[in-house]
Short mmCIF file of C-alpha atoms in Angstrom, two decimals:
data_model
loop_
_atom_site.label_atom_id
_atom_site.label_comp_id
_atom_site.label_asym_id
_atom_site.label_seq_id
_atom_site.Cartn_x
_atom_site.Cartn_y
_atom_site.Cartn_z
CA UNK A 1 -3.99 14.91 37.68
CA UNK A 2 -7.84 14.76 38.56
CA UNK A 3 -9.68 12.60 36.02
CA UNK A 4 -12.57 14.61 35.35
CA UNK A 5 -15.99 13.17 34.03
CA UNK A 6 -17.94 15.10 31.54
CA UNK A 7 -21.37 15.00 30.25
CA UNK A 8 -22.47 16.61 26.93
CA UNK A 9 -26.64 17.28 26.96
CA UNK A 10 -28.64 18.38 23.78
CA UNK A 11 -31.74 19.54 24.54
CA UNK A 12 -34.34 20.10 20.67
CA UNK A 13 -37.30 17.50 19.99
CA UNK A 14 -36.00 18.31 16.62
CA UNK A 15 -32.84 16.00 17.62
CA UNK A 16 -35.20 13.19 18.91
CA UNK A 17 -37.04 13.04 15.40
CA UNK A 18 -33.84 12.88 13.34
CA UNK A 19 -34.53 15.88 11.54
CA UNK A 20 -30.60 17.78 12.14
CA UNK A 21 -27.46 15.57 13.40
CA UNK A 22 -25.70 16.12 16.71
CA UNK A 23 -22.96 17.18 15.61
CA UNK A 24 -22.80 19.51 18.58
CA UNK A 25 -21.73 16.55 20.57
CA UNK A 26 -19.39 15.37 18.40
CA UNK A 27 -17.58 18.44 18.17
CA UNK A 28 -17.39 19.08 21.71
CA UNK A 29 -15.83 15.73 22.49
CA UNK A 30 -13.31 16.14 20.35
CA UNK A 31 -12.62 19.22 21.36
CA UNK A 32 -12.41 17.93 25.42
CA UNK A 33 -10.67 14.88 23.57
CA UNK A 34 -7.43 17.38 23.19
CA UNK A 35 -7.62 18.81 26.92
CA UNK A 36 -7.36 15.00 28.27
CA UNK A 37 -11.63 15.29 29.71
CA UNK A 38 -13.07 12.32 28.94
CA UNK A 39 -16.83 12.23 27.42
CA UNK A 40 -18.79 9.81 29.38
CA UNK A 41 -22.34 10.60 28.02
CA UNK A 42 -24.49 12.36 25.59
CA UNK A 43 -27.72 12.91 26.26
CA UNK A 44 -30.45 13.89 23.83
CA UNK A 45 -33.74 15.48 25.81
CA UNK A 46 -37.18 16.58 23.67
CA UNK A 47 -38.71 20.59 24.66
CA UNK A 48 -40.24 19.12 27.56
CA UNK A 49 -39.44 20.58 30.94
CA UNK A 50 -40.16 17.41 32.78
CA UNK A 51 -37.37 15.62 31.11
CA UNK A 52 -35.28 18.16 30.67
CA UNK A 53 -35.41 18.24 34.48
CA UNK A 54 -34.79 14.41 34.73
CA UNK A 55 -31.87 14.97 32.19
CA UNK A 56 -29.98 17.52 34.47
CA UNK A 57 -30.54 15.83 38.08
CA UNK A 58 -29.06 12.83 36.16
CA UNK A 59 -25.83 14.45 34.61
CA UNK A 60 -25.25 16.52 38.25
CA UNK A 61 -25.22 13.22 39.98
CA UNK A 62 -22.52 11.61 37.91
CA UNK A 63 -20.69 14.03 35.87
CA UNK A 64 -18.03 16.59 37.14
CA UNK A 65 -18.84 18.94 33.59
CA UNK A 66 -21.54 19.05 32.01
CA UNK A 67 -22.11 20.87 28.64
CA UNK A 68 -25.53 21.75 27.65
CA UNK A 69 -26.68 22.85 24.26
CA UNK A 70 -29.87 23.66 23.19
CA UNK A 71 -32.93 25.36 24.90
CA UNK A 72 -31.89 29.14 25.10
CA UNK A 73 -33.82 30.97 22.50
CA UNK A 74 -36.67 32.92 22.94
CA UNK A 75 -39.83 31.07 22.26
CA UNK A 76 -42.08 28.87 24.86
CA UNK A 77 -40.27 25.37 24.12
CA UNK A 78 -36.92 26.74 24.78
CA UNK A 79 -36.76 25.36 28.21
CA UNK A 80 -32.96 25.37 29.45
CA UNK A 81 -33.01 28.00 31.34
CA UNK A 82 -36.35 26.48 33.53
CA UNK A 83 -35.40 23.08 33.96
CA UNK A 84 -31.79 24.20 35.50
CA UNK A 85 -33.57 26.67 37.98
CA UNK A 86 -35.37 23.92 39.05
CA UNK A 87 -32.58 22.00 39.86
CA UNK A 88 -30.51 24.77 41.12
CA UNK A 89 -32.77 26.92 43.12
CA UNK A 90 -30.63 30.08 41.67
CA UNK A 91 -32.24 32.99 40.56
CA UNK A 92 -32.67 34.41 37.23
CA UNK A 93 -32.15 38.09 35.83
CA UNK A 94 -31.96 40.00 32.81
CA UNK A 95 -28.26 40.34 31.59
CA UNK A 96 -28.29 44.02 30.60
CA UNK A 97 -25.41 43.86 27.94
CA UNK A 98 -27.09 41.05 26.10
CA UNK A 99 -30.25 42.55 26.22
CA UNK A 100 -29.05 45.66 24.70
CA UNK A 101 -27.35 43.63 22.02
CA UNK A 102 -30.60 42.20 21.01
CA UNK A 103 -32.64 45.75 20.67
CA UNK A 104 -29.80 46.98 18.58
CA UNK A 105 -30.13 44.15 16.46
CA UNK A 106 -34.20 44.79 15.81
CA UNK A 107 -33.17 48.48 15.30
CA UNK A 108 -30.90 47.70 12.75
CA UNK A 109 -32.79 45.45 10.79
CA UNK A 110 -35.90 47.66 10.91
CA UNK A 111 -38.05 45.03 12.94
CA UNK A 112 -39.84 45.05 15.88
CA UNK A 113 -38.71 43.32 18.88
CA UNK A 114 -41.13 41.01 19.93
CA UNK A 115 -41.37 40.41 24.31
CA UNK A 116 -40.25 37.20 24.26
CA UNK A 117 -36.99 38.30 22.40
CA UNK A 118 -35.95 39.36 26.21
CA UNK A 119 -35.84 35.94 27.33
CA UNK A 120 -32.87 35.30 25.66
CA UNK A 121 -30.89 38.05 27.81
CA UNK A 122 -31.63 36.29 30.95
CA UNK A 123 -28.91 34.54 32.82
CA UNK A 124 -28.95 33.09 36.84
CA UNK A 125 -27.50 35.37 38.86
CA UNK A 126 -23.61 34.80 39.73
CA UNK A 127 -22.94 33.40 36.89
CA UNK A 128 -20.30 33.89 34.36
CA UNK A 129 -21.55 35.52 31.20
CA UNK A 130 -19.80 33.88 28.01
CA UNK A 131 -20.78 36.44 25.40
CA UNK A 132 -22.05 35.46 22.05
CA UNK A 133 -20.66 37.19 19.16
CA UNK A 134 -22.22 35.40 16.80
CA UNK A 135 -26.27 35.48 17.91
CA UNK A 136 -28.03 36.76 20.49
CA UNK A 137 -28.48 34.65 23.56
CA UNK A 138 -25.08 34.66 26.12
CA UNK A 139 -23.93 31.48 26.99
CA UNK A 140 -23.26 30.82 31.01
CA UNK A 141 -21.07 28.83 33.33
CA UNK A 142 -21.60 28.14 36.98
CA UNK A 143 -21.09 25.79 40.06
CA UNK A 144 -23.78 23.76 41.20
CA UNK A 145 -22.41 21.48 44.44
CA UNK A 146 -18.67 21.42 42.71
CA UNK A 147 -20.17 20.56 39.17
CA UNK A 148 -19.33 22.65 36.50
CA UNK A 149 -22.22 23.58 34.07
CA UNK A 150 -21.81 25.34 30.80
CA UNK A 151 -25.23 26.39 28.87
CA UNK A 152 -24.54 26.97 25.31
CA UNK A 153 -26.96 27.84 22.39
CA UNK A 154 -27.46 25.04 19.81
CA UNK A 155 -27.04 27.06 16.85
CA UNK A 156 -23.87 25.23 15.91
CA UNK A 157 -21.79 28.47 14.51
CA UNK A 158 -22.93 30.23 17.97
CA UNK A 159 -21.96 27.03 20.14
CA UNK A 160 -18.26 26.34 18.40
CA UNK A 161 -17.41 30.21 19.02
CA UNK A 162 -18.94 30.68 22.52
CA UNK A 163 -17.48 27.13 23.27
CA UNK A 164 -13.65 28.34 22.04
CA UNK A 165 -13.57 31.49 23.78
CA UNK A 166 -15.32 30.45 27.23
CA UNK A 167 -15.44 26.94 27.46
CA UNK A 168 -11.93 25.55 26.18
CA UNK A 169 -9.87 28.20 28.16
CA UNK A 170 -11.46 27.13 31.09
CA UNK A 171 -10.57 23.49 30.34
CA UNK A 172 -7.11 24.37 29.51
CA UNK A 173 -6.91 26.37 32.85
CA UNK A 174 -8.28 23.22 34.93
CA UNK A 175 -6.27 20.49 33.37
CA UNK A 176 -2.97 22.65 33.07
CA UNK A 177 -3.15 20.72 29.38
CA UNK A 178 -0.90 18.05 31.18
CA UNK A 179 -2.58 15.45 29.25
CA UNK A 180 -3.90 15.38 25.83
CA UNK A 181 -6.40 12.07 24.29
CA UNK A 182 -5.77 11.21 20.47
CA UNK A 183 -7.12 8.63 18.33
CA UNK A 184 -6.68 6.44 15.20
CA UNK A 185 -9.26 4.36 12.68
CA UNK A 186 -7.24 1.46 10.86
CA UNK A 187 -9.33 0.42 8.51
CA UNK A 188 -9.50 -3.02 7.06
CA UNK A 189 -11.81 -4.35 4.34
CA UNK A 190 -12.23 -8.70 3.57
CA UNK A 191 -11.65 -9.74 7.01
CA UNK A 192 -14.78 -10.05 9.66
CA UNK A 193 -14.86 -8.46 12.98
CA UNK A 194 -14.53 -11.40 14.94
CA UNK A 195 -11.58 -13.15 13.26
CA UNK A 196 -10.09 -9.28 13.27
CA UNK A 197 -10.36 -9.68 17.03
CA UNK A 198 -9.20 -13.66 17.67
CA UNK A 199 -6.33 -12.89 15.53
CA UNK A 200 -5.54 -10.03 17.74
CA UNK A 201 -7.06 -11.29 21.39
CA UNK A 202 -3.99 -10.89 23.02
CA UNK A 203 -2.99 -7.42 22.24
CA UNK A 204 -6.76 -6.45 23.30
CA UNK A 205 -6.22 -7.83 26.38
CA UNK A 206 -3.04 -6.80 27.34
CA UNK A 207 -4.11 -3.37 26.26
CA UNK A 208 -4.04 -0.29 28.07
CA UNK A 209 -2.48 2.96 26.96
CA UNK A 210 -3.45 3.01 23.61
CA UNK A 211 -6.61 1.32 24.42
CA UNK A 212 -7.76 -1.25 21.20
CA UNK A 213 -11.35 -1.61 20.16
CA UNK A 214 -12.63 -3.22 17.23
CA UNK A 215 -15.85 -1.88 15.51
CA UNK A 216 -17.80 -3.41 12.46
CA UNK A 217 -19.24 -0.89 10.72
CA UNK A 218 -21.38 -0.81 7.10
CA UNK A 219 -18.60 -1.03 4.60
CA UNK A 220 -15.39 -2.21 6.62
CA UNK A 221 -14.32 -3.06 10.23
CA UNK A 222 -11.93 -0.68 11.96
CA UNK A 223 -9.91 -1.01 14.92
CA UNK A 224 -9.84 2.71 16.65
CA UNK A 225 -7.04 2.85 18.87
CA UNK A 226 -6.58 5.93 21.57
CA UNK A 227 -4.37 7.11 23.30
CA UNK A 228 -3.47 9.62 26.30
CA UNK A 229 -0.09 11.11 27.00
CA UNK A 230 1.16 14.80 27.96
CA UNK A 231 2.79 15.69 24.30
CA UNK A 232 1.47 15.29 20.47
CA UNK A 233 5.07 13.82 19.29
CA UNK A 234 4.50 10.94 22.65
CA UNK A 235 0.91 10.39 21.29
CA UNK A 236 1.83 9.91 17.96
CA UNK A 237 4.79 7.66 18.82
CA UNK A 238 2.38 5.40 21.05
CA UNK A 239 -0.16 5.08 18.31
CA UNK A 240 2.73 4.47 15.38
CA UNK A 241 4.13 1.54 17.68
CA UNK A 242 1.10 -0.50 18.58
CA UNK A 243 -0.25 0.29 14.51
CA UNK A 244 3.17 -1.49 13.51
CA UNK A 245 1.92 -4.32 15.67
CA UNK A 246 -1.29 -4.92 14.37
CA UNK A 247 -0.22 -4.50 10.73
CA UNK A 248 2.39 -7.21 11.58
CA UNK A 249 -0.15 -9.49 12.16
CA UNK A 250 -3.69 -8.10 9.92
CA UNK A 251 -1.76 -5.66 7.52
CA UNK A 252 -2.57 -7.43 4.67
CA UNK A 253 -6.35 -6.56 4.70
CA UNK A 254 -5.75 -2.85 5.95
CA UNK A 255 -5.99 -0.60 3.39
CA UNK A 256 -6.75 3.16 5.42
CA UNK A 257 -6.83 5.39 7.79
CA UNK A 258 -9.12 7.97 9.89
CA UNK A 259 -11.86 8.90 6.99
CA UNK A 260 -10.56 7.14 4.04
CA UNK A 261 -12.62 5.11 2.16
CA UNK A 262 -12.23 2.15 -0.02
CA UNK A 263 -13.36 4.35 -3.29
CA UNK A 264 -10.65 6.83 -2.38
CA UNK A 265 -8.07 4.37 -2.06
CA UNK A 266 -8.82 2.73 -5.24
CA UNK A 267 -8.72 6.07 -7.07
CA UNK A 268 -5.70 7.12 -5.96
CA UNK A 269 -4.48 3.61 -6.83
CA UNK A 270 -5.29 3.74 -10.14
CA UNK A 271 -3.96 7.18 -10.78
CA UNK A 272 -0.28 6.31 -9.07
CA UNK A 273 -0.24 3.63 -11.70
CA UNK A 274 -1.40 5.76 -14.69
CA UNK A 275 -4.34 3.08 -15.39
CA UNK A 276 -7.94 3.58 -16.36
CA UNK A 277 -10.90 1.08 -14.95
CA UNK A 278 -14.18 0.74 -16.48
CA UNK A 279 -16.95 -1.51 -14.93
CA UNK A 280 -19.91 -3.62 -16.36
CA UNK A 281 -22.36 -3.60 -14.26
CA UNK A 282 -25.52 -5.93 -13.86
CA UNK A 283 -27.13 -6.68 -10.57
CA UNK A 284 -25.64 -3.73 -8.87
CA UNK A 285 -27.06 -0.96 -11.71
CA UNK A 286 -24.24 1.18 -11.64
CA UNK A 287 -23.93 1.09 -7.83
CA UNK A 288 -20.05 0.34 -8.29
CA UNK A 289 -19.35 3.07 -10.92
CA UNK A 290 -21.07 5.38 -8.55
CA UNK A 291 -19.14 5.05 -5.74
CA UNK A 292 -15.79 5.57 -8.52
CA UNK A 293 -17.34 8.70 -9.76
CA UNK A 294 -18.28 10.32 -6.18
CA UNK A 295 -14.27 10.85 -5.74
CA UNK A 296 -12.72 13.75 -6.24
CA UNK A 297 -10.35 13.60 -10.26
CA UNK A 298 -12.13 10.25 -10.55
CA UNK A 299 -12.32 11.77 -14.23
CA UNK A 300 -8.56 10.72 -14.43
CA UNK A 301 -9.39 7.05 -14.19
CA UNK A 302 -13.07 6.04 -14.98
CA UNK A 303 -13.82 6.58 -18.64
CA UNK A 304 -17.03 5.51 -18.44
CA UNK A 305 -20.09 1.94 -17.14
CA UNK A 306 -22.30 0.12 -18.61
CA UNK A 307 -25.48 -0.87 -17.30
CA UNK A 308 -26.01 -3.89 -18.97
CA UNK A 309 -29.36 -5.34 -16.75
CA UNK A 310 -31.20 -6.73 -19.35
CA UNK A 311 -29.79 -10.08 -21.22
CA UNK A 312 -30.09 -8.20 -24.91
CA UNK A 313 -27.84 -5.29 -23.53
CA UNK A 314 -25.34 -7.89 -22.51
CA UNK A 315 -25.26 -9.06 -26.26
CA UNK A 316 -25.86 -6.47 -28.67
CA UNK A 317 -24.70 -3.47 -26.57
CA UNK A 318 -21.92 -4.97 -24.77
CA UNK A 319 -20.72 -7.71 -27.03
CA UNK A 320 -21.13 -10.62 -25.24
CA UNK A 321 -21.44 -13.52 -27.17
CA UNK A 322 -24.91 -14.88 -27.53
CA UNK A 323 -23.58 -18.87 -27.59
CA UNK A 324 -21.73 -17.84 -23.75
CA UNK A 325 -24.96 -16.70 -22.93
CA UNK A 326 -27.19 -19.06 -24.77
CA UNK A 327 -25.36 -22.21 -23.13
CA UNK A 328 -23.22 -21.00 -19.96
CA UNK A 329 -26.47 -18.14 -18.81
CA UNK A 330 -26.09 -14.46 -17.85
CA UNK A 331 -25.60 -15.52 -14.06
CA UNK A 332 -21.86 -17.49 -14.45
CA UNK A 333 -18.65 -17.19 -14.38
CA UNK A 334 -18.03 -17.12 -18.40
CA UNK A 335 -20.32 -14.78 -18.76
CA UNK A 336 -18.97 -12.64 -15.96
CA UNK A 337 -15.39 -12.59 -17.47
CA UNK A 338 -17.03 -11.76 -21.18
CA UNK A 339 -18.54 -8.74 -19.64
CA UNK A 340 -14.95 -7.63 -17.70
CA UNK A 341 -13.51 -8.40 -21.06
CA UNK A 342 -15.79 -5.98 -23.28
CA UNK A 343 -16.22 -3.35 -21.11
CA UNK A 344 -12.35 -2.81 -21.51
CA UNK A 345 -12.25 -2.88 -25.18
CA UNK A 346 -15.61 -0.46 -25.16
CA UNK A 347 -14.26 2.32 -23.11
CA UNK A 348 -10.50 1.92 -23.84
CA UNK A 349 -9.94 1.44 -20.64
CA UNK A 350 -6.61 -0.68 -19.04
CA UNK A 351 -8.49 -2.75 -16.76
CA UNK A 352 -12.24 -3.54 -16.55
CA UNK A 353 -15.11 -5.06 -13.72
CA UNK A 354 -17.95 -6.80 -13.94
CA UNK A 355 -21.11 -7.83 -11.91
CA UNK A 356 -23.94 -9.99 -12.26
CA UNK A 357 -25.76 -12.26 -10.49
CA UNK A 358 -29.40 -12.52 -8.46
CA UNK A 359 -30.51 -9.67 -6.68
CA UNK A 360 -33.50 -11.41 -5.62
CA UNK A 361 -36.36 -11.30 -5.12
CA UNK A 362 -36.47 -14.98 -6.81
CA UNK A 363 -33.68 -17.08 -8.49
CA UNK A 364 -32.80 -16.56 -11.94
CA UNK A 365 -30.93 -19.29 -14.46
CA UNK A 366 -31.58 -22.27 -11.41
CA UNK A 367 -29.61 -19.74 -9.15
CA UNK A 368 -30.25 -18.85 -5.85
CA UNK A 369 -30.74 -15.34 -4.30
CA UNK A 370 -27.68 -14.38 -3.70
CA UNK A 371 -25.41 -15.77 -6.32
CA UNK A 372 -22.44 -13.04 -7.91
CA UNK A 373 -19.80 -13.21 -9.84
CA UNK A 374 -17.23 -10.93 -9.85
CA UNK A 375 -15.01 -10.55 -12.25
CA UNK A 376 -11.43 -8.30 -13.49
CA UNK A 377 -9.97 -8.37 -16.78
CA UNK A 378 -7.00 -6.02 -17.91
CA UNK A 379 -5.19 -5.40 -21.28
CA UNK A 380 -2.25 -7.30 -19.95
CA UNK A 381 -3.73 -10.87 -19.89
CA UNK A 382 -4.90 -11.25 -16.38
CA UNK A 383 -8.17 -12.37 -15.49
CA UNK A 384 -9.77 -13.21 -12.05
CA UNK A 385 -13.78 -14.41 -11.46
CA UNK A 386 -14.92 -15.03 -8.22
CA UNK A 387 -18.53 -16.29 -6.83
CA UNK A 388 -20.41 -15.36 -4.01
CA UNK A 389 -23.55 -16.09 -2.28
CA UNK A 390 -24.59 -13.43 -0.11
CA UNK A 391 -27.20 -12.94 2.10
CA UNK A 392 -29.68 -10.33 2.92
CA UNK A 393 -32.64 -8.16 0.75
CA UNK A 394 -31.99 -6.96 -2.56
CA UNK A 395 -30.40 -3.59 -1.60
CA UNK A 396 -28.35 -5.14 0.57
CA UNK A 397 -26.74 -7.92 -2.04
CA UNK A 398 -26.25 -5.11 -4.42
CA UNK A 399 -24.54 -3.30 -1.60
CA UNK A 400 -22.50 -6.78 -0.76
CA UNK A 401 -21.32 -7.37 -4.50
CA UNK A 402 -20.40 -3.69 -4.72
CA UNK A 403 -18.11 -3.40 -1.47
CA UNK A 404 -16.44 -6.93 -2.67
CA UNK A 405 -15.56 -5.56 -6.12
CA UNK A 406 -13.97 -2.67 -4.34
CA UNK A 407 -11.97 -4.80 -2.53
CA UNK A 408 -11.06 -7.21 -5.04
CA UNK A 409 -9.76 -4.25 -7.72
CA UNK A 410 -8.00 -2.97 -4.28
CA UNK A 411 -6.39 -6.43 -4.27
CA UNK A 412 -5.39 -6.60 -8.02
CA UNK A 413 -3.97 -2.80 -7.27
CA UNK A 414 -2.13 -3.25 -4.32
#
């Protein structure tokens, strides 16, 4: 089967400037993803004709599809429609269907149409009309020099249901849908990227169908692995075998899949084993107890936090003993497992956190920036502190401390 390359192009300043996501893109890939057409490029071009222009000589030179988005409405910065011509040489006309459409729609809302409402009838002449049922403005595929080109409003409710009734039949019609692309996110938390990917070199490099990357991202590093065969049950049988693999070697710092998360995982921990966490929380101001609560039933398990920043707090709120914190400080380990300790016995709870350390931006107690502890109580006996030193501003040492508590309850869970 031909191995077709496909572009995806979003045209909207508004893109540029951050102000919506692309999750036009996103969609569409995964959408070509499931028809075997592999994504090669997403471009993002501002309302300016001159790089719109650029955008489209670039894509027809090295893509076989290209998907635009963006750039067919009616006023003077919606520029789609322009730049292609330019490009194309094709002439334009005024699609008499969609323009009707579009007076109906003023009629029954009691407006008046406006002239440049008509520009978003127009289409180039030959082309395929992909009707929108959902707005105004058609979509449109066509041949340019054996590339296809699909122009699709940016509206993303408009885009998914032009895009499933014009665009995907089309792709299922080329590829015969002999060949289908799937992927999985393993997810592993207290191991780095790059001792993820010595420990696992020669997989990578023997890799080829699933494919093996490694990504770091902000909370955990992930190995996405991806895979192309003709069925779902051969896809999923490919992926299964080289997960088993990797788990064989890394399993014991994986913890998820796809879009779980850490916080999810420990929830549904802690609710398998009927137990209820609390956390005492310093440095990270309820940063930790934040992420517990922003899961789904995390009622079931998290009674209740303390933020205990200030040193009286720690004492006469939380009950730790003023001679721990008179001759061991605030910022230690004795202190840490005091905290753990009476944040169990305060909210009732089976098992309890703590946090505290230097968030910066100067050392507290003769420690550095950077110092934690960390430490887990439960109603059973067991106790665990650990220290840390990590690096980084303020936010991002709060952020640090928070992840690593997640990971060590995880830990004491699993």
């Amino acid at each position: 089967m031909r191995e077709y390359k496909a572009e995806i192009v979003a045209v909207g300043t508004e893109l540029l400037l951050g102000q919506i996501a692309n999750t036009n893109a996103q969609w569409l890939s995964q959408q070509l993803a499931l028809y075997g057409i592999n994504v090669y490029n997403h471009a993002v071009v501002g309302d300016n004709l001159e790089r719109v222009e650029e955008a489209f000589t670039l894509a027809q030179k090295r893509s076989d599809i290209i998907i635009v988005t963006g750039g067919l409405g009616p006023t003077e910065d919606d520029l789609t429609r322009e730049a292609f011509q330019l490009i194309s040489g094709m002439e334009m006309e005024e699609h008499k269907d969609s323009m009707d459409k579009i007076k109906l729609f003023f009629t029954n809302q009691k407006r008046e149409m406006t002239p440049n409402n008509r520009k978003q009838a127009r289409i180039f002449k030959g082309c395929t009309v992909l009707v929108n049922n959902a707005g105004m403005a058609p979509g449109m595929k066509m041949e340019l020099d054996g590339r296809i080109w699909f122009f699709l409003p940016g509206v993303p409710r408009e885009m998914k249901q032009i895009a499933a009734d014009g665009v995907i039949p089309y792709i299922n019609e080329l590829t015969g849908n002999k060949q289908m692309i799937k992927s999985l996110v393993l997810k592993f938390i207290g191991i780095g990227e790059s001792t993820l990917e010595h420990t696992l070199k020669d997989l990578i490099q023997a890799q080829s169908n699933p494919t093996i990357a490694p990504l770091a991202q902000e909370n955990n590093v992930v190995i996405r692995l991806t895979a192309k065969e003709a069925s779902e049950d051969r896809l999923d049988a490919l992926l299964k075998n080289t997960k088993l693999k990797i788990l064989d070697r890394v399993g014991d710092y994986f913890f998820g899949e796809d879009d779980q998360v850490i916080e999810q995982v420990v929830v549904d921990l802690l609710k398998k084993r009927s137990m209820t966490l609390a956390a005492a929380e310093s440095l990270t101001g309820g940063m930790f107890t934040e992420k517990i609560v922003s899961v789904d039933g995390a009622s079931e398990i998290c009674p209740g936090g303390i933020v205990c920043y200030d040193t009286a707090i720690k004492r006469d709120v939380l009950g730790v003993s003023g001679k721990t914190i008179q001759s061991k400080g605030t910022v230690s380990k004795e202190c840490a497992l005091e905290m753990a300790d009476q944040v169990t016995k305060l909210f009732g709870s089976q098992v309890g956190i703590s946090f505290t350390g230097v968030a910066g931006p100067k050392e507290i107690e003769g420690e550095p920036v950077g110092k934690v502890f960390i430490a887990i109580r439960d109603v059973k006996g067991y106790q665990q502190v650990e220290s840390f030193l990590f690096t980084g501003n303020r936010n991002t040492i709060r952020k640090r401390a928070c992840l690593k508590g997640l990971e060590m309850i995880y830990n004491y869970l699993k």
